[in-house]
Short mmCIF file of C-alpha atoms in Angstrom, two decimals:
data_model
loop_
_atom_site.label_atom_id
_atom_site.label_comp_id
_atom_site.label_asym_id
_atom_site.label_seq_id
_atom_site.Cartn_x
_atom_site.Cartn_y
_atom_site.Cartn_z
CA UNK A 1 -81.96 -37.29 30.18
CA UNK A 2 -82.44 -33.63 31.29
CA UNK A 3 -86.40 -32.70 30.31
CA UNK A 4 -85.97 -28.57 29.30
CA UNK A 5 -83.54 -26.77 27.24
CA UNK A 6 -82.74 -25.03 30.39
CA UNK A 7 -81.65 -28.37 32.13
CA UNK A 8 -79.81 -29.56 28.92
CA UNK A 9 -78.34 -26.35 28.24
CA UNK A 10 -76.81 -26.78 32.14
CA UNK A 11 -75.71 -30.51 31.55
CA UNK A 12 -73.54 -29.03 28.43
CA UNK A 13 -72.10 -26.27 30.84
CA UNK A 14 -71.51 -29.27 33.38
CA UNK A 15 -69.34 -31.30 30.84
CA UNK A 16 -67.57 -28.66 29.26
CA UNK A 17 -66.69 -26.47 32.27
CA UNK A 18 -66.63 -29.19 35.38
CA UNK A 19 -68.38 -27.31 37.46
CA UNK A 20 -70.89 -28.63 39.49
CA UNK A 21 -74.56 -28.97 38.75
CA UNK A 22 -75.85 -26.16 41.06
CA UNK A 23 -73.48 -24.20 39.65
CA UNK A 24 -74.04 -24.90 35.67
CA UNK A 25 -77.86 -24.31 36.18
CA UNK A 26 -77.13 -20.61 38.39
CA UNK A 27 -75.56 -20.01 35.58
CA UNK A 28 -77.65 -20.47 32.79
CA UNK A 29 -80.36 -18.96 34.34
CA UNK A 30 -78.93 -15.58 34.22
CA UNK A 31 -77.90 -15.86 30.65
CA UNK A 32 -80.24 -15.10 27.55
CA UNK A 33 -82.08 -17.44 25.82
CA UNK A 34 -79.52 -18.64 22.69
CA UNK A 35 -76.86 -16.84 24.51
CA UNK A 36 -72.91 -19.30 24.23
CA UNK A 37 -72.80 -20.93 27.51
CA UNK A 38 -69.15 -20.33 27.56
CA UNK A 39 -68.30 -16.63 26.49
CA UNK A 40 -65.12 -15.83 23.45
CA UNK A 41 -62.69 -14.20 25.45
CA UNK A 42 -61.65 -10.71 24.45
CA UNK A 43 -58.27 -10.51 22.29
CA UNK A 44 -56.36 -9.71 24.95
CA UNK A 45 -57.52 -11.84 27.27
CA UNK A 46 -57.57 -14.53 24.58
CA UNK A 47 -53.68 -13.86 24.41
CA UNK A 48 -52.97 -14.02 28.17
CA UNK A 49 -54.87 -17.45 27.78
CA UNK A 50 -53.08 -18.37 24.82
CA UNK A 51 -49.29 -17.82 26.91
CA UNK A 52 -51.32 -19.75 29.85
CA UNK A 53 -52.11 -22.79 28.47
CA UNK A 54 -48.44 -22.94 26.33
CA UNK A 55 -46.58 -22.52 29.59
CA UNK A 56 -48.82 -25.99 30.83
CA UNK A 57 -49.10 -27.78 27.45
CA UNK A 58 -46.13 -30.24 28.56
CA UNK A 59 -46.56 -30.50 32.47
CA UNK A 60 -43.36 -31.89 34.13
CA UNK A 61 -45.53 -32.99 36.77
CA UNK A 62 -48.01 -35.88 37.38
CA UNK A 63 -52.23 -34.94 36.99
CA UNK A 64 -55.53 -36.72 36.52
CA UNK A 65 -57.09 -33.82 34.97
CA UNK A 66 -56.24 -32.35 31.57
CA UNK A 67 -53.32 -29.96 32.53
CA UNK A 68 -54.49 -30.08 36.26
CA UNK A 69 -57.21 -28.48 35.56
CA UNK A 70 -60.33 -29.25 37.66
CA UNK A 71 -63.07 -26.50 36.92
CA UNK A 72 -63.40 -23.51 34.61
CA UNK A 73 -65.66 -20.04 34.69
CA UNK A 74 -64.84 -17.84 32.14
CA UNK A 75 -66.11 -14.37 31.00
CA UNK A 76 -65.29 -12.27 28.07
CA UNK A 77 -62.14 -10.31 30.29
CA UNK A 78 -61.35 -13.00 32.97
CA UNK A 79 -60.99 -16.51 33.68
CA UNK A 80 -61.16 -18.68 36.89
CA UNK A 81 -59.49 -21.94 36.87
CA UNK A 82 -59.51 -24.67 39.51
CA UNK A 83 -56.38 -26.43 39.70
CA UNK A 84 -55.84 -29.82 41.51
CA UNK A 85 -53.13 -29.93 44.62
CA UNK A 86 -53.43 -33.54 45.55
CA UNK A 87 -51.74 -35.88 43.45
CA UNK A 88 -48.66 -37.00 44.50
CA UNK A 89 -45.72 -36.86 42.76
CA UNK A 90 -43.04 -39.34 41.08
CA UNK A 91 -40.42 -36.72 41.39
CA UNK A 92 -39.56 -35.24 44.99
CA UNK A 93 -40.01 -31.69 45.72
CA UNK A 94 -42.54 -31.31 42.38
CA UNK A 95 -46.03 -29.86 43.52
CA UNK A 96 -48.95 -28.29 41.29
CA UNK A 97 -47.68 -25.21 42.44
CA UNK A 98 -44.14 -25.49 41.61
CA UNK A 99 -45.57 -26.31 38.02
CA UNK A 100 -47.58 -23.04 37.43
CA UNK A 101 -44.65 -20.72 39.03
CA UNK A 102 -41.95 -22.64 36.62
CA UNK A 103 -44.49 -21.87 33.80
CA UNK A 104 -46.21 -19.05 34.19
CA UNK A 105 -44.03 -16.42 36.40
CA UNK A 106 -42.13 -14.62 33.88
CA UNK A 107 -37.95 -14.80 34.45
CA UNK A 108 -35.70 -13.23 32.41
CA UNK A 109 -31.74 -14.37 31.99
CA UNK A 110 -28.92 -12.45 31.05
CA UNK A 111 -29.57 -12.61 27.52
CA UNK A 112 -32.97 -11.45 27.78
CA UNK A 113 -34.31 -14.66 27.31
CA UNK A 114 -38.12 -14.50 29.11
CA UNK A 115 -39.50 -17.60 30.35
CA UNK A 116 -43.31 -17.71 31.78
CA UNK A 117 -45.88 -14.61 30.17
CA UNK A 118 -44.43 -11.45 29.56
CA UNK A 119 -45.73 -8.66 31.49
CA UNK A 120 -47.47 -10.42 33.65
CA UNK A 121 -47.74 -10.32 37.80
CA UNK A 122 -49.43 -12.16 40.52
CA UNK A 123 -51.20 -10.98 43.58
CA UNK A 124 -52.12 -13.56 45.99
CA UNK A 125 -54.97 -13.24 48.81
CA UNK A 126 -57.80 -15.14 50.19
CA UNK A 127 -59.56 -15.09 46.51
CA UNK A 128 -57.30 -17.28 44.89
CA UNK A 129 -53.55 -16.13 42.79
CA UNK A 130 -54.84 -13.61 40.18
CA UNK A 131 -52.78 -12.62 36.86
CA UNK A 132 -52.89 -9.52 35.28
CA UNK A 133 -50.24 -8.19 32.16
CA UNK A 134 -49.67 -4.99 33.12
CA UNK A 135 -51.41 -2.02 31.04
CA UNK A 136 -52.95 -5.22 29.15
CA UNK A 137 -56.85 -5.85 29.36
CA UNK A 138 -57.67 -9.37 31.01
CA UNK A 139 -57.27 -11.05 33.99
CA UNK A 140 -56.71 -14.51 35.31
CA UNK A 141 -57.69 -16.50 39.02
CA UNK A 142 -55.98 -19.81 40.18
CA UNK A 143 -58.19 -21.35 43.02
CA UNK A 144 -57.40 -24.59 44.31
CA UNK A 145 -53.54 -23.46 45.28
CA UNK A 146 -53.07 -22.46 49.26
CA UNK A 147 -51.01 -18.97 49.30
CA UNK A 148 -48.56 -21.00 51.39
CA UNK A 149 -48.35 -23.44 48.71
CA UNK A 150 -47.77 -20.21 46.36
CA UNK A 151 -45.07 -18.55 48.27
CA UNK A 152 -43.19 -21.97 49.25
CA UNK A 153 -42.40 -22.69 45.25
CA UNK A 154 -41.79 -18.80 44.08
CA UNK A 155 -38.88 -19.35 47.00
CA UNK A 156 -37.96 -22.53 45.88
CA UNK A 157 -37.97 -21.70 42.22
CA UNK A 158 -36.33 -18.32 42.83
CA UNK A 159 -33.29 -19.95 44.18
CA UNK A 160 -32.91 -22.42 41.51
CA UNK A 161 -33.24 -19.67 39.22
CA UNK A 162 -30.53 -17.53 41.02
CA UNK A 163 -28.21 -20.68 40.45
CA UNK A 164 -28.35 -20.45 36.48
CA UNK A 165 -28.21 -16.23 36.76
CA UNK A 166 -31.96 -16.04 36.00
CA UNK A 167 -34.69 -13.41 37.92
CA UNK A 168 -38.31 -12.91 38.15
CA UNK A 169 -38.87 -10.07 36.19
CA UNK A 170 -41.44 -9.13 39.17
CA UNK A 171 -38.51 -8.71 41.69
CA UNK A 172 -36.96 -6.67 39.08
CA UNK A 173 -39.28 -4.63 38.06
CA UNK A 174 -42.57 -4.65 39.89
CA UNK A 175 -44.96 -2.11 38.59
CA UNK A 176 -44.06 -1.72 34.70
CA UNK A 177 -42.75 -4.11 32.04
CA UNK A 178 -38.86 -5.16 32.50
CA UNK A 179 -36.37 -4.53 29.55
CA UNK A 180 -35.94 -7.80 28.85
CA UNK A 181 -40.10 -8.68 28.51
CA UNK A 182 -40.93 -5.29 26.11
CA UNK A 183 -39.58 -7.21 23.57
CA UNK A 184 -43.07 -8.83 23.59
CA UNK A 185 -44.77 -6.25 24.17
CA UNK A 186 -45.15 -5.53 20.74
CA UNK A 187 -42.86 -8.74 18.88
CA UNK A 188 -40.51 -8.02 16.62
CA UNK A 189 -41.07 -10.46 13.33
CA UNK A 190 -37.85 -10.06 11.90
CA UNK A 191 -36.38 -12.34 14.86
CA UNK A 192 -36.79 -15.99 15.77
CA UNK A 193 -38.14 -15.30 18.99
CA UNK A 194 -40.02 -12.19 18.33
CA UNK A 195 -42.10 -14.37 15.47
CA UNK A 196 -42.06 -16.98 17.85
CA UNK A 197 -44.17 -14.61 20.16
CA UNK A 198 -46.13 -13.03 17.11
CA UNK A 199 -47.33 -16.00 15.87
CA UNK A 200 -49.56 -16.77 19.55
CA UNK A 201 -52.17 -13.69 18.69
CA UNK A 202 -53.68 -15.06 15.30
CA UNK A 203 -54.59 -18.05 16.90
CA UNK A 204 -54.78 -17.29 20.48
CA UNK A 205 -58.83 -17.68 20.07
CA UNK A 206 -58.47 -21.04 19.84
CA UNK A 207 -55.86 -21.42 22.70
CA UNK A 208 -58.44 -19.71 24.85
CA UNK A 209 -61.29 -21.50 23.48
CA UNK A 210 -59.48 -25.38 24.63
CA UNK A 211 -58.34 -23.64 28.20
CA UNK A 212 -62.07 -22.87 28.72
CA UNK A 213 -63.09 -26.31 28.23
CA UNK A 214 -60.18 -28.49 29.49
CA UNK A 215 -62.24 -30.39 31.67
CA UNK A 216 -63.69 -31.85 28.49
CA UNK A 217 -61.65 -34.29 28.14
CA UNK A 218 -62.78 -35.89 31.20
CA UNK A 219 -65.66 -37.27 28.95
CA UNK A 220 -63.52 -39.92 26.51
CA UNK A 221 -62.82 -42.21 29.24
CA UNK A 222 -60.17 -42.76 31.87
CA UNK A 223 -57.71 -39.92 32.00
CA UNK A 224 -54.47 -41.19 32.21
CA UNK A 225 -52.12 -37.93 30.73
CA UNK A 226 -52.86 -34.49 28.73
CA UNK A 227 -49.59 -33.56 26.53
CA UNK A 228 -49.81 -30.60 23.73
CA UNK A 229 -47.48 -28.70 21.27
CA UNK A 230 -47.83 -26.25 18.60
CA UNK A 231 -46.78 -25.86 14.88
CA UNK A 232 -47.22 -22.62 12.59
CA UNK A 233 -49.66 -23.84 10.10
CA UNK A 234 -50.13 -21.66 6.40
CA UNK A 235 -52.79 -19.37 7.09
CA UNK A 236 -50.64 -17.38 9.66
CA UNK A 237 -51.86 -19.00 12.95
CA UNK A 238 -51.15 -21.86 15.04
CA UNK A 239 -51.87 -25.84 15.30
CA UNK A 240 -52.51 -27.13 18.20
CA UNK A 241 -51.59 -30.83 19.01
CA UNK A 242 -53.41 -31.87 21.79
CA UNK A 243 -52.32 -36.06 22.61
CA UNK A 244 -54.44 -37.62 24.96
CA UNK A 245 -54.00 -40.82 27.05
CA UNK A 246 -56.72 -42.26 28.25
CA UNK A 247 -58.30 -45.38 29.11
CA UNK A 248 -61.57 -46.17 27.80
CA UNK A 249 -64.38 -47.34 30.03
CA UNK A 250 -66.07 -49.01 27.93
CA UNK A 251 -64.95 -50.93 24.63
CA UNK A 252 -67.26 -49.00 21.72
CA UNK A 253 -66.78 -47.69 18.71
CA UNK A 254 -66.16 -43.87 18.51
CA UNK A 255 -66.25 -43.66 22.21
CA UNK A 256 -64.88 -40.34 21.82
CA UNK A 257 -67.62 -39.26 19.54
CA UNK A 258 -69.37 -37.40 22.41
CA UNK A 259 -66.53 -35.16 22.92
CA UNK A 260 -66.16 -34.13 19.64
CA UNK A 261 -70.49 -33.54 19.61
CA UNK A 262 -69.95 -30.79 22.86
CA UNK A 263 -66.51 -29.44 21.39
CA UNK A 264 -67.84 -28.47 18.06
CA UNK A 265 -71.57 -27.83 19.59
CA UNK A 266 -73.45 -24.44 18.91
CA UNK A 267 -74.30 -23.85 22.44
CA UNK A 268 -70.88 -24.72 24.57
CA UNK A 269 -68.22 -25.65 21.62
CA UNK A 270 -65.67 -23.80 19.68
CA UNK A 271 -66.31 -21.83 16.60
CA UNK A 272 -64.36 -25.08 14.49
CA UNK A 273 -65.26 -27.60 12.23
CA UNK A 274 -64.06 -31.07 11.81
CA UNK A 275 -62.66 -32.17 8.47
CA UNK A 276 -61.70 -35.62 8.95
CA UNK A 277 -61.78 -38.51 11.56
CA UNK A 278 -59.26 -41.21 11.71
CA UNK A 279 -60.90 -43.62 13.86
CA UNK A 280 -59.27 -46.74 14.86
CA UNK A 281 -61.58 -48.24 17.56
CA UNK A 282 -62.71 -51.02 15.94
CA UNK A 283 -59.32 -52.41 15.50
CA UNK A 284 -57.99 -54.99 17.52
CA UNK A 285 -55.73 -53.50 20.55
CA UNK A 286 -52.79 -54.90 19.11
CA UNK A 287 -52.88 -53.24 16.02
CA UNK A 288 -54.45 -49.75 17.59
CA UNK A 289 -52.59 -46.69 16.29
CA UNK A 290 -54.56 -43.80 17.76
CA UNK A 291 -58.03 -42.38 16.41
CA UNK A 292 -57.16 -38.41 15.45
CA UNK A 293 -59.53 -35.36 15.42
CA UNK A 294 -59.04 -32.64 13.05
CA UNK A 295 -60.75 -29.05 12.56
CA UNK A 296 -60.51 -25.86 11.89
CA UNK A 297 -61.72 -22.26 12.04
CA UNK A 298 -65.97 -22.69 11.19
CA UNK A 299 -65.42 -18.35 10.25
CA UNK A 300 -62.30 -18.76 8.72
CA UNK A 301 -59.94 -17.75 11.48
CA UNK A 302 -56.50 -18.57 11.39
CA UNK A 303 -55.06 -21.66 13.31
CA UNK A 304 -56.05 -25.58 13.14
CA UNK A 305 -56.69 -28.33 15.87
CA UNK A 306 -55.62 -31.73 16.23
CA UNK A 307 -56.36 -34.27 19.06
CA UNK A 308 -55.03 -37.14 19.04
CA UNK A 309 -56.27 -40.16 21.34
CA UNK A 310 -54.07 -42.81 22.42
CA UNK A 311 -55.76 -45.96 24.75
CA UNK A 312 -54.24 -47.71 27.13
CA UNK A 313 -55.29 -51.22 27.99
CA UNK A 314 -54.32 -54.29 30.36
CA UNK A 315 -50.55 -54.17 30.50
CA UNK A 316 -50.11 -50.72 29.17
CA UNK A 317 -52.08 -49.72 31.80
CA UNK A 318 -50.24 -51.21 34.46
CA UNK A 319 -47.82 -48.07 34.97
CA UNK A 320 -51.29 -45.89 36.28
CA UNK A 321 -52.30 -48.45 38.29
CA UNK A 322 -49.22 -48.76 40.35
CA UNK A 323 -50.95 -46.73 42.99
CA UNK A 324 -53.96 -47.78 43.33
CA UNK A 325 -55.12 -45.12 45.08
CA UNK A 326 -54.72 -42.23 42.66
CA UNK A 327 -56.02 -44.81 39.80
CA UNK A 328 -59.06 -45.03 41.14
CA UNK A 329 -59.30 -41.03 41.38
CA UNK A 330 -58.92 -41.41 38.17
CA UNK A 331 -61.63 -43.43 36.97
CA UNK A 332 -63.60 -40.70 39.54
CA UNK A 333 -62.57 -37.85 37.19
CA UNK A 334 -64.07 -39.52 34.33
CA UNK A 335 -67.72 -37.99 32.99
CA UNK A 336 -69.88 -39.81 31.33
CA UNK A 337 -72.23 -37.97 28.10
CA UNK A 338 -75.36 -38.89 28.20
CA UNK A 339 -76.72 -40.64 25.24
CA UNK A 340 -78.59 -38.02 23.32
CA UNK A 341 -75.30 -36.01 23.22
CA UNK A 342 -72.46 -39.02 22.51
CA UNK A 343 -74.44 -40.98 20.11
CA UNK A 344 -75.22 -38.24 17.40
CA UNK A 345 -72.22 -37.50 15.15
CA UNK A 346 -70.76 -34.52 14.60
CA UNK A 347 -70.13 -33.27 10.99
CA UNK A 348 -67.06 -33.82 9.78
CA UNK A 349 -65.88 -33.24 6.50
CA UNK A 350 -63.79 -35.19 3.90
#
């Protein structure tokens, strides 16, 4: 157990961020006493998170961390995230970089159909692939993808693309925002698609707020998979469905209870609160169902949160443990909470 506030305040920032331990205490030392150790982004970079994390929310492609995700650092206008590029892959020709262009570059068909963020473009140099929307505050750096890496999938994706009439809107139109994306540059409500887009901004504080701290859910045990969807909920905002496979290290009760301490904690969490806890641990593996988190806004904005957790034992583990290899980079991933932050509960509400 760390012995000052500065030293636990830098174990939080450790767990929620994955960054290393030099790095959480650098950082806390420059920040002012009772200060959030992990910064609300601004709303426009809250947005540019919010389209980030929807284009990765149901990777196509094999990871140990939540959405690939190794390490965060984020500030009020920018984010740095540290992806993984070293799990192999089930299906040929599928890379970590692949994943993000699919996602994230935006491509427009001949309908005007965008996939990826609108607006944005990518600049890639020896600090990493940054993201920018153009005109738009807030920026974005990948590290952990080589610019070869980069380069190699935008060619392979581009052709693929070309195949089924589609272009990066980039090509198209490099330095300002292509017909087909300014129809999210401000959404129209009164279509499908433009409410579709609309709907990202009420809640795209908590989108940000999860991207921030993706690594976590390296602390409920095993990771095995990271999977997440979206429904409109009544106040206006988003619900976010986060389901996460995982195998427990050890068999306890509310073994995820340290997870939901640091994501709802004063110093590192989200501004939520849980109201209500289905938890099934104690229930024998043949009749688990999956213990669920819910919360919401703690200052009443928009949106909602649910995290489902879904364990995987003996023979339903079997298919992660087919390469050995990469399972036990798995169990490597995994973080452990310390007691004095996974044994006190959280409030949750009834």
């Amino acid at each position: 157990m760390k012995s000052t506030r500065l030293e636990r305040r830098a174990e939080k920032l450790r767990l929620a961020t994955g960054s290393s331990w030099a790095d959480a205490l650098k950082r806390v030392r420059t920040l002012v006493p009772g200060a959030p150790l992990i910064p609300e982004a601004h709303p426009a970079q809250a947005l540019l998170e919010s389209y980030f994390l929807a284009g990765l929310a149901w990777p196509n492609i094999e990871t140990r961390s939540s959405w690939g995700i190794r390490s965060t650092e984020a500030h009020t206008n920018s984010l740095v995230l540290t992806f993984e590029n070293d799990v192999t892959q089930h299906v040929g020709g599928e890379t970590m970089a692949k994943e993000l262009v699919r996602t994230l570059l935006p491509c427009s068909d001949e309908h005007s159909w965008v996939r990826g963020i609108p607006g944005a473009r990518f600049t890639v140099d020896v600090g990493g692939i940054h993201i920018r929307r153009i005109d738009l505050e807030g920026s974005l750096r990948i590290l952990g993808i080589p610019a070869r890496d980069w380069n190699s999938a935008m060619n392979l994706q581009r052709h693929e693309d070309e195949s089924d009439g589609k272009r990066f809107c980039h090509e198209l139109s490099p330095h300002r925002w292509h017909p087909s994306e300014m129809l999210f540059r401000k959404p129209d409500t009164s279509t499908v698609l433009g409410k579709h887009h609309y709907q990202k901004q009420p809640s795209a504080w908590l989108a940000s707020g999860l991207l921030r701290r993706a690594p976590l859910f390296r602390t409920i045990g095993v990771p095995l998979g990271t999977t997440a969807w979206t429904n409109l909920t009544k106040d206006g905002g988003t619900e976010w469905i986060i389901a996460y496979i995982n195998e427990p290290v050890a068999e306890a009760a509310c073994y995820h209870q340290g997870f939901a301490n640091l994501l709802t904690d004063p110093e590192c969490g989200l501004p939520i609160v849980g109201t209500d806890l289905d938890c099934y641990c104690g229930s024998p593996a043949a009749f688990y169902c999956g213990c669920r988190l819910y919360a919401r806004s703690s200052i009443g904005q928009p949106g909602a949160l649910q995290v489902r957790f879904f364990h995987r034992y003996g023979d339903r583990a079997q298919l992660y443990k087919d390469n050995l290899d990469d399972y036990e980079a798995r169990r490597q991933t995994f973080q452990r909470i310390p007691g004095h932050l996974a044994n006190r509960r959280a409030g949750v509400g009834r």
